[in-house]
Amino acid sequence: MNLMLTSQARLRALYGRAGAERVLDAAEQLRLARVLRGAPSRLVVIEQGAPDRDVPAALVTPDGIARQVAAISAALDRRETLLESVLLIGGPEIVPFFLAENPTPYDGDAAVPSDGYYGAANPYALLPDWAVGRIPGAAGPDPALLIQLLETAAGLGVLQPHEKVFGYVTEVWHRAAEIVYAEVDDPAHLLVSPPALAASFDRSRLDGARLIYCNLHGVPEGPPWYGQSEAQPALVAALRPSDLAGLDLHGAIVVSEACYGALVAGRTAETAMPLAFLAEGAAAFIGATAISYGPTAPPPGEADLIALHFLRALKQPGITVGAAFLEARAGLLRDTMARQSTLDEDDQKTLLEFVLYGDPTLVVV
């Protein structure tokens, strides 16, 4: 069973009663589409719970939601049914992130926004019991983007990410990125910044891509992702939301290692790269909500391992996007423990900060 979860009260507070009903109608259409795809699903409003499963209403707080999801999982267990995934409907203003304590307080992040808290019966577990995804919307009182993304997810069939692969990396990390990208394509095909720049970006390289890997810099102050030379520390704009406008990204899967690459709170498709990718039809986006870590040269570590194991998992025909994300997290834990027998602070942060935007039940072939 696959759970879909949202807050009717918060939808109404942000979008009004009519807007909230439009979102709930689109969510129900997605639920029906999932059933037809062979992914039985249930839509639960947090404030209502699941009375037929003796699961009560909950407060729309991370603790309340986590307890409710765990209770639904336990109720399914009693019927010998597994909870396979959770899809959160709405951005953090609708279904809040869990603001985890930052394991690396010296980097300046006050907290680490995370959806991993909703992924296990024990929300503090290092590895989740089920996949968690989120379909976010744009900031403000217009539900149009959230409805668009729900409708896009409902209309998607199987994903074929290897039809066209695109990779874009900063020069200073290109050696580490080549190891990751080699999972899916010849590293010689990587676009490197610099010399590649947003101002002269060849959009045809990205148009029609179905699997997109980016290892670029991100900053919390603005939407662009940046390149950096090995010789000069200054950042140069490599990719902006406007560079995606009008491209065919229908059904694409995007993997980003950028710091703050998955920031969506208070943002729109014009001011956040993940929302820009999703608005142009991307099916899934994997990225970090805070400062991400990784080496400049092999062997891969931290964010590199998330990306590497996710791309590796996508080569398994029939795997879901959510299951591939679970394998990425498990791969990071396994490789890191084998190398150093412990998780240091930046490894812990990596497990917390990477999130999936998109429907985790979508199947890859």
Short mmCIF file of C-alpha atoms in Angstrom, two decimals, residues 55-295:
data_model
loop_
_atom_site.label_atom_id
_atom_site.label_comp_id
_atom_site.label_asym_id
_atom_site.label_seq_id
_atom_site.Cartn_x
_atom_site.Cartn_y
_atom_site.Cartn_z
CA VAL A 55 -5.66 5.82 13.13
CA PRO A 56 -6.69 9.15 14.69
CA ALA A 57 -6.32 12.67 13.39
CA ALA A 58 -2.98 14.34 13.98
CA LEU A 59 -1.55 17.77 14.42
CA VAL A 60 0.15 19.09 11.29
CA THR A 61 3.58 19.00 12.90
CA PRO A 62 6.54 16.73 12.10
CA ASP A 63 5.99 14.72 15.29
CA GLY A 64 2.27 14.39 14.72
CA ILE A 65 2.68 13.38 11.08
CA ALA A 66 5.46 10.89 11.84
CA ARG A 67 3.35 9.20 14.53
CA GLN A 68 0.36 9.07 12.20
CA VAL A 69 2.38 7.50 9.37
CA ALA A 70 3.86 4.96 11.80
CA ALA A 71 0.34 4.13 13.05
CA ILE A 72 -0.89 3.59 9.50
CA SER A 73 2.09 1.32 8.85
CA ALA A 74 1.29 -0.68 12.00
CA ALA A 75 -2.37 -0.97 10.98
CA LEU A 76 -1.32 -2.29 7.58
CA ASP A 77 1.07 -4.75 9.23
CA ARG A 78 -1.83 -6.20 11.20
CA ARG A 79 -3.48 -6.94 7.86
CA GLU A 80 -0.23 -8.41 6.53
CA THR A 81 0.23 -5.50 4.14
CA LEU A 82 3.38 -3.40 3.89
CA LEU A 83 3.55 0.36 3.61
CA GLU A 84 5.70 0.82 0.51
CA SER A 85 5.83 4.59 0.12
CA VAL A 86 4.59 7.95 1.37
CA LEU A 87 3.85 10.88 -0.94
CA LEU A 88 3.54 14.28 0.74
CA ILE A 89 1.29 16.63 -1.21
CA GLY A 90 2.33 20.25 -0.97
CA GLY A 91 5.45 22.18 -0.11
CA PRO A 92 6.69 22.71 3.45
CA GLU A 93 3.99 25.32 4.07
CA ILE A 94 1.42 22.49 3.66
CA VAL A 95 3.29 19.45 5.02
CA PRO A 96 6.27 20.73 7.02
CA PHE A 97 9.78 19.44 6.74
CA PHE A 98 11.27 18.05 9.90
CA LEU A 99 13.95 20.56 10.87
CA ALA A 100 16.68 18.21 12.02
CA GLU A 101 19.51 19.35 14.25
CA ASN A 102 22.51 20.10 12.03
CA PRO A 103 25.29 17.52 12.61
CA THR A 104 27.76 20.06 11.13
CA PRO A 105 26.92 23.28 13.01
CA TYR A 106 30.20 24.84 11.93
CA ASP A 107 28.90 25.24 8.35
CA GLY A 108 26.29 27.83 9.31
CA ASP A 109 23.08 25.90 8.60
CA ALA A 110 20.68 26.47 11.51
CA ALA A 111 18.87 23.18 10.80
CA VAL A 112 18.52 20.56 8.08
CA PRO A 113 15.07 20.38 6.42
CA SER A 114 14.30 16.69 5.95
CA ASP A 115 11.52 14.36 4.82
CA GLY A 116 13.38 11.31 6.13
CA TYR A 117 11.56 11.74 9.45
CA TYR A 118 8.44 10.34 7.77
CA GLY A 119 10.19 7.29 6.34
CA ALA A 120 10.32 4.81 9.23
CA ALA A 121 8.42 3.57 12.24
CA ASN A 122 11.37 4.96 14.20
CA PRO A 123 11.77 8.45 12.66
CA TYR A 124 15.37 8.66 13.89
CA ALA A 125 16.44 5.50 12.04
CA LEU A 126 19.44 5.90 9.75
CA LEU A 127 17.70 3.98 6.99
CA PRO A 128 14.02 4.34 6.10
CA ASP A 129 11.48 1.54 6.08
CA TRP A 130 9.63 3.00 3.08
CA ALA A 131 10.25 5.59 0.39
CA VAL A 132 9.14 9.19 0.90
CA GLY A 133 8.50 11.64 -1.91
CA ARG A 134 6.92 15.07 -2.08
CA ILE A 135 5.08 17.02 -4.76
CA PRO A 136 5.70 20.66 -3.88
CA GLY A 137 3.97 23.81 -5.04
CA ALA A 138 5.05 27.40 -5.50
CA ALA A 139 5.02 30.04 -2.80
CA GLY A 140 1.93 32.20 -2.58
CA PRO A 141 -1.85 31.79 -2.82
CA ASP A 142 -2.01 30.31 -6.33
CA PRO A 143 -2.24 26.48 -6.39
CA ALA A 144 -1.60 26.29 -10.14
CA LEU A 145 1.87 24.77 -9.99
CA LEU A 146 0.93 22.18 -7.37
CA ILE A 147 -2.09 21.16 -9.44
CA GLN A 148 0.06 21.06 -12.59
CA LEU A 149 2.59 18.77 -10.94
CA LEU A 150 -0.12 16.47 -9.58
CA GLU A 151 -1.64 16.26 -13.06
CA THR A 152 1.75 15.62 -14.63
CA ALA A 153 2.40 12.78 -12.18
CA ALA A 154 -1.02 11.30 -12.94
CA GLY A 155 -0.30 11.33 -16.67
CA LEU A 156 3.11 9.70 -16.54
CA GLY A 157 3.67 6.11 -17.61
CA VAL A 158 6.89 4.19 -17.17
CA LEU A 159 10.03 6.33 -17.18
CA GLN A 160 12.82 5.74 -19.69
CA PRO A 161 15.71 7.75 -18.27
CA HIS A 162 18.41 6.27 -20.45
CA GLU A 163 16.92 7.53 -23.72
CA LYS A 164 19.01 10.71 -23.39
CA VAL A 165 21.42 11.45 -20.55
CA PHE A 166 22.83 14.88 -19.71
CA GLY A 167 25.55 15.75 -17.19
CA TYR A 168 26.73 19.19 -16.07
CA VAL A 169 29.48 19.67 -13.49
CA THR A 170 31.75 22.30 -12.04
CA GLU A 171 35.37 22.06 -13.13
CA VAL A 172 36.70 21.90 -9.58
CA TRP A 173 34.74 18.67 -8.91
CA HIS A 174 34.89 17.12 -12.35
CA ARG A 175 37.19 14.23 -11.37
CA ALA A 176 34.84 13.03 -8.63
CA ALA A 177 31.82 13.67 -10.86
CA GLU A 178 33.25 11.53 -13.65
CA ILE A 179 33.12 8.45 -11.39
CA VAL A 180 29.44 9.09 -10.69
CA TYR A 181 28.47 9.88 -14.27
CA ALA A 182 30.25 6.80 -15.58
CA GLU A 183 27.37 4.77 -14.14
CA VAL A 184 25.15 5.97 -16.99
CA ASP A 185 27.28 7.52 -19.75
CA ASP A 186 30.78 8.23 -21.03
CA PRO A 187 32.30 10.91 -18.74
CA ALA A 188 33.74 12.57 -21.83
CA HIS A 189 30.18 13.75 -22.54
CA LEU A 190 30.00 15.82 -19.35
CA LEU A 191 29.50 19.55 -19.78
CA VAL A 192 31.98 21.36 -17.53
CA SER A 193 31.66 24.86 -16.05
CA PRO A 194 33.74 26.80 -16.75
CA PRO A 195 34.19 27.06 -19.69
CA ALA A 196 30.42 26.42 -20.02
CA LEU A 197 28.36 29.33 -18.67
CA ALA A 198 24.68 30.11 -18.27
CA ALA A 199 25.01 33.12 -20.58
CA SER A 200 26.10 30.89 -23.47
CA PHE A 201 24.40 27.65 -22.40
CA ASP A 202 23.57 25.36 -25.33
CA ARG A 203 19.98 24.46 -24.45
CA SER A 204 19.88 21.73 -27.10
CA ARG A 205 22.21 19.67 -24.90
CA LEU A 206 19.50 19.54 -22.21
CA ASP A 207 16.39 19.54 -24.42
CA GLY A 208 14.82 16.09 -24.47
CA ALA A 209 17.02 14.73 -21.68
CA ARG A 210 15.42 12.04 -19.58
CA LEU A 211 18.20 11.63 -17.01
CA ILE A 212 20.00 14.72 -15.76
CA TYR A 213 22.99 14.72 -13.42
CA CYS A 214 24.32 18.00 -12.06
CA ASN A 215 27.25 18.50 -9.71
CA LEU A 216 27.33 22.28 -9.51
CA HIS A 217 27.48 24.80 -6.67
CA GLY A 218 24.31 26.16 -5.11
CA VAL A 219 23.76 29.05 -2.69
CA PRO A 220 20.78 29.88 -0.46
CA GLU A 221 20.49 33.47 -1.69
CA GLY A 222 19.36 32.76 -5.25
CA PRO A 223 18.33 30.17 -7.80
CA PRO A 224 21.29 29.72 -10.17
CA TRP A 225 23.68 26.82 -9.92
CA TYR A 226 27.31 27.74 -10.37
CA GLY A 227 30.53 26.46 -11.84
CA GLN A 228 33.99 27.06 -10.44
CA SER A 229 37.42 26.88 -12.04
CA GLU A 230 40.22 24.86 -10.52
CA ALA A 231 42.39 27.95 -10.90
CA GLN A 232 40.00 30.67 -9.66
CA PRO A 233 37.74 30.53 -6.58
CA ALA A 234 35.05 32.83 -8.01
CA LEU A 235 31.72 31.19 -8.86
CA VAL A 236 30.25 31.63 -12.34
CA ALA A 237 26.58 31.12 -13.18
CA ALA A 238 26.16 27.80 -14.99
CA LEU A 239 22.40 27.12 -15.02
CA ARG A 240 19.34 29.26 -14.23
CA PRO A 241 15.60 28.53 -14.12
CA SER A 242 15.16 30.64 -17.25
CA ASP A 243 17.52 28.29 -19.12
CA LEU A 244 14.93 25.52 -18.73
CA ALA A 245 11.93 27.44 -20.09
CA GLY A 246 10.20 25.64 -22.93
CA LEU A 247 12.48 22.59 -22.93
CA ASP A 248 11.13 19.07 -23.33
CA LEU A 249 11.88 17.50 -19.94
CA HIS A 250 8.75 15.34 -19.79
CA GLY A 251 9.37 12.36 -17.52
CA ALA A 252 12.97 13.33 -16.76
CA ILE A 253 14.75 12.31 -13.57
CA VAL A 254 17.07 14.97 -12.15
CA VAL A 255 19.89 14.31 -9.67
CA SER A 256 21.63 17.33 -8.17
CA GLU A 257 24.52 17.47 -5.71
CA ALA A 258 24.31 21.26 -5.37
CA CYS A 259 24.28 22.81 -1.92
CA TYR A 260 20.71 23.98 -1.27
CA GLY A 261 19.74 22.40 -4.60
CA ALA A 262 16.36 21.27 -3.24
CA LEU A 263 15.36 24.52 -1.51
CA VAL A 264 11.71 25.30 -2.34
CA ALA A 265 10.34 27.10 0.73
CA GLY A 266 9.12 30.55 -0.24
CA ARG A 267 10.07 30.05 -3.88
CA THR A 268 8.51 29.67 -7.31
CA ALA A 269 9.46 28.00 -10.60
CA GLU A 270 11.26 31.24 -11.48
CA THR A 271 13.34 31.28 -8.28
CA ALA A 272 14.07 27.60 -7.55
CA MET A 273 15.81 25.11 -9.81
CA PRO A 274 13.86 22.03 -8.62
CA LEU A 275 10.52 23.77 -9.23
CA ALA A 276 11.76 24.93 -12.63
CA PHE A 277 12.68 21.36 -13.63
CA LEU A 278 9.35 20.01 -12.37
CA ALA A 279 7.39 22.78 -14.08
CA GLU A 280 8.93 21.74 -17.41
CA GLY A 281 7.72 18.16 -16.95
CA ALA A 282 10.42 16.42 -14.93
CA ALA A 283 9.06 13.39 -13.08
CA ALA A 284 11.49 13.37 -10.15
CA PHE A 285 14.13 15.54 -8.56
CA ILE A 286 16.74 14.36 -6.03
CA GLY A 287 18.64 17.06 -4.18
CA ALA A 288 19.89 18.51 -0.91
CA THR A 289 18.05 21.05 1.26
CA ALA A 290 21.21 22.38 2.94
CA ILE A 291 24.98 22.52 2.43
CA SER A 292 26.05 19.24 0.82
CA TYR A 293 29.44 17.58 1.06
CA GLY A 294 31.64 15.64 -1.31
CA PRO A 295 35.31 15.26 -2.25
#
